[in-house]
Amino acid sequence: MGLTGGIGSGKSAVSARLVARGAVLIDADQIARDVVAPGTAGLAAVLAAFGPEVAAADGSLDRPALGRIVFADEAARRRLEAIVHPLIQAETARRIAGAAAGDIVVHDIPLLVEVGAAGAYDLVVVVEAPAALRLARLEARGLPREQAQARMAAQADDARRRAAADLIVDNGGTLANLDAQVHEVWQALLARRDATAT
């Protein structure tokens, strides 16, 4: 299953609830961090492409500095994607191979729609929340408003994500409402798994 949604929509809240029910999570954001960790070929390639100003004092990637560059310049963002996407795909494939038969694997992929990957999943779940709420969540995380708006604008809009969705989770309400919707998603996943097992 592919899980996606705009930045600040609450994909992590949904994925955490699915994991609590037994899903195996493959988190594209975590993999994206792992492939540019200190000592990796990915970090070396990013530093070669963007210069020492995106290196933190401890040698790790200065993600905020890189974000300021790539979310303000589409060509720079595409350059970064050309470096990290193949690395992410290879690591994702490695982790998928480690899942056991019968596991329900949830791929948390923020840019699933943007990279045209919806067709690779038997089910696509889109997490939504109103833009104003998403912006408030990002600001509460410490992201300046202008940067939050730039990141939101760089992603697909709600209509494009809805067009790729099999199921939509509305994360603009209460936690109880979110829990109820995640329960429905989980039941759909179990039904699909059981149908393919017979």
XYZ file of C-alpha atoms in Angstrom, residues 7 26 41 87 91 98 128 154 162 170:
10
model
C 3.477 18.116 3.963
C 8.766 1.609 4.860
C 28.094 7.919 -1.114
C 19.497 5.577 -3.823
C 17.222 0.933 -0.295
C 13.108 -8.201 4.121
C -5.638 15.229 3.784
C 6.250 22.496 -4.552
C -7.326 12.762 -4.814
C -9.331 13.281 6.540
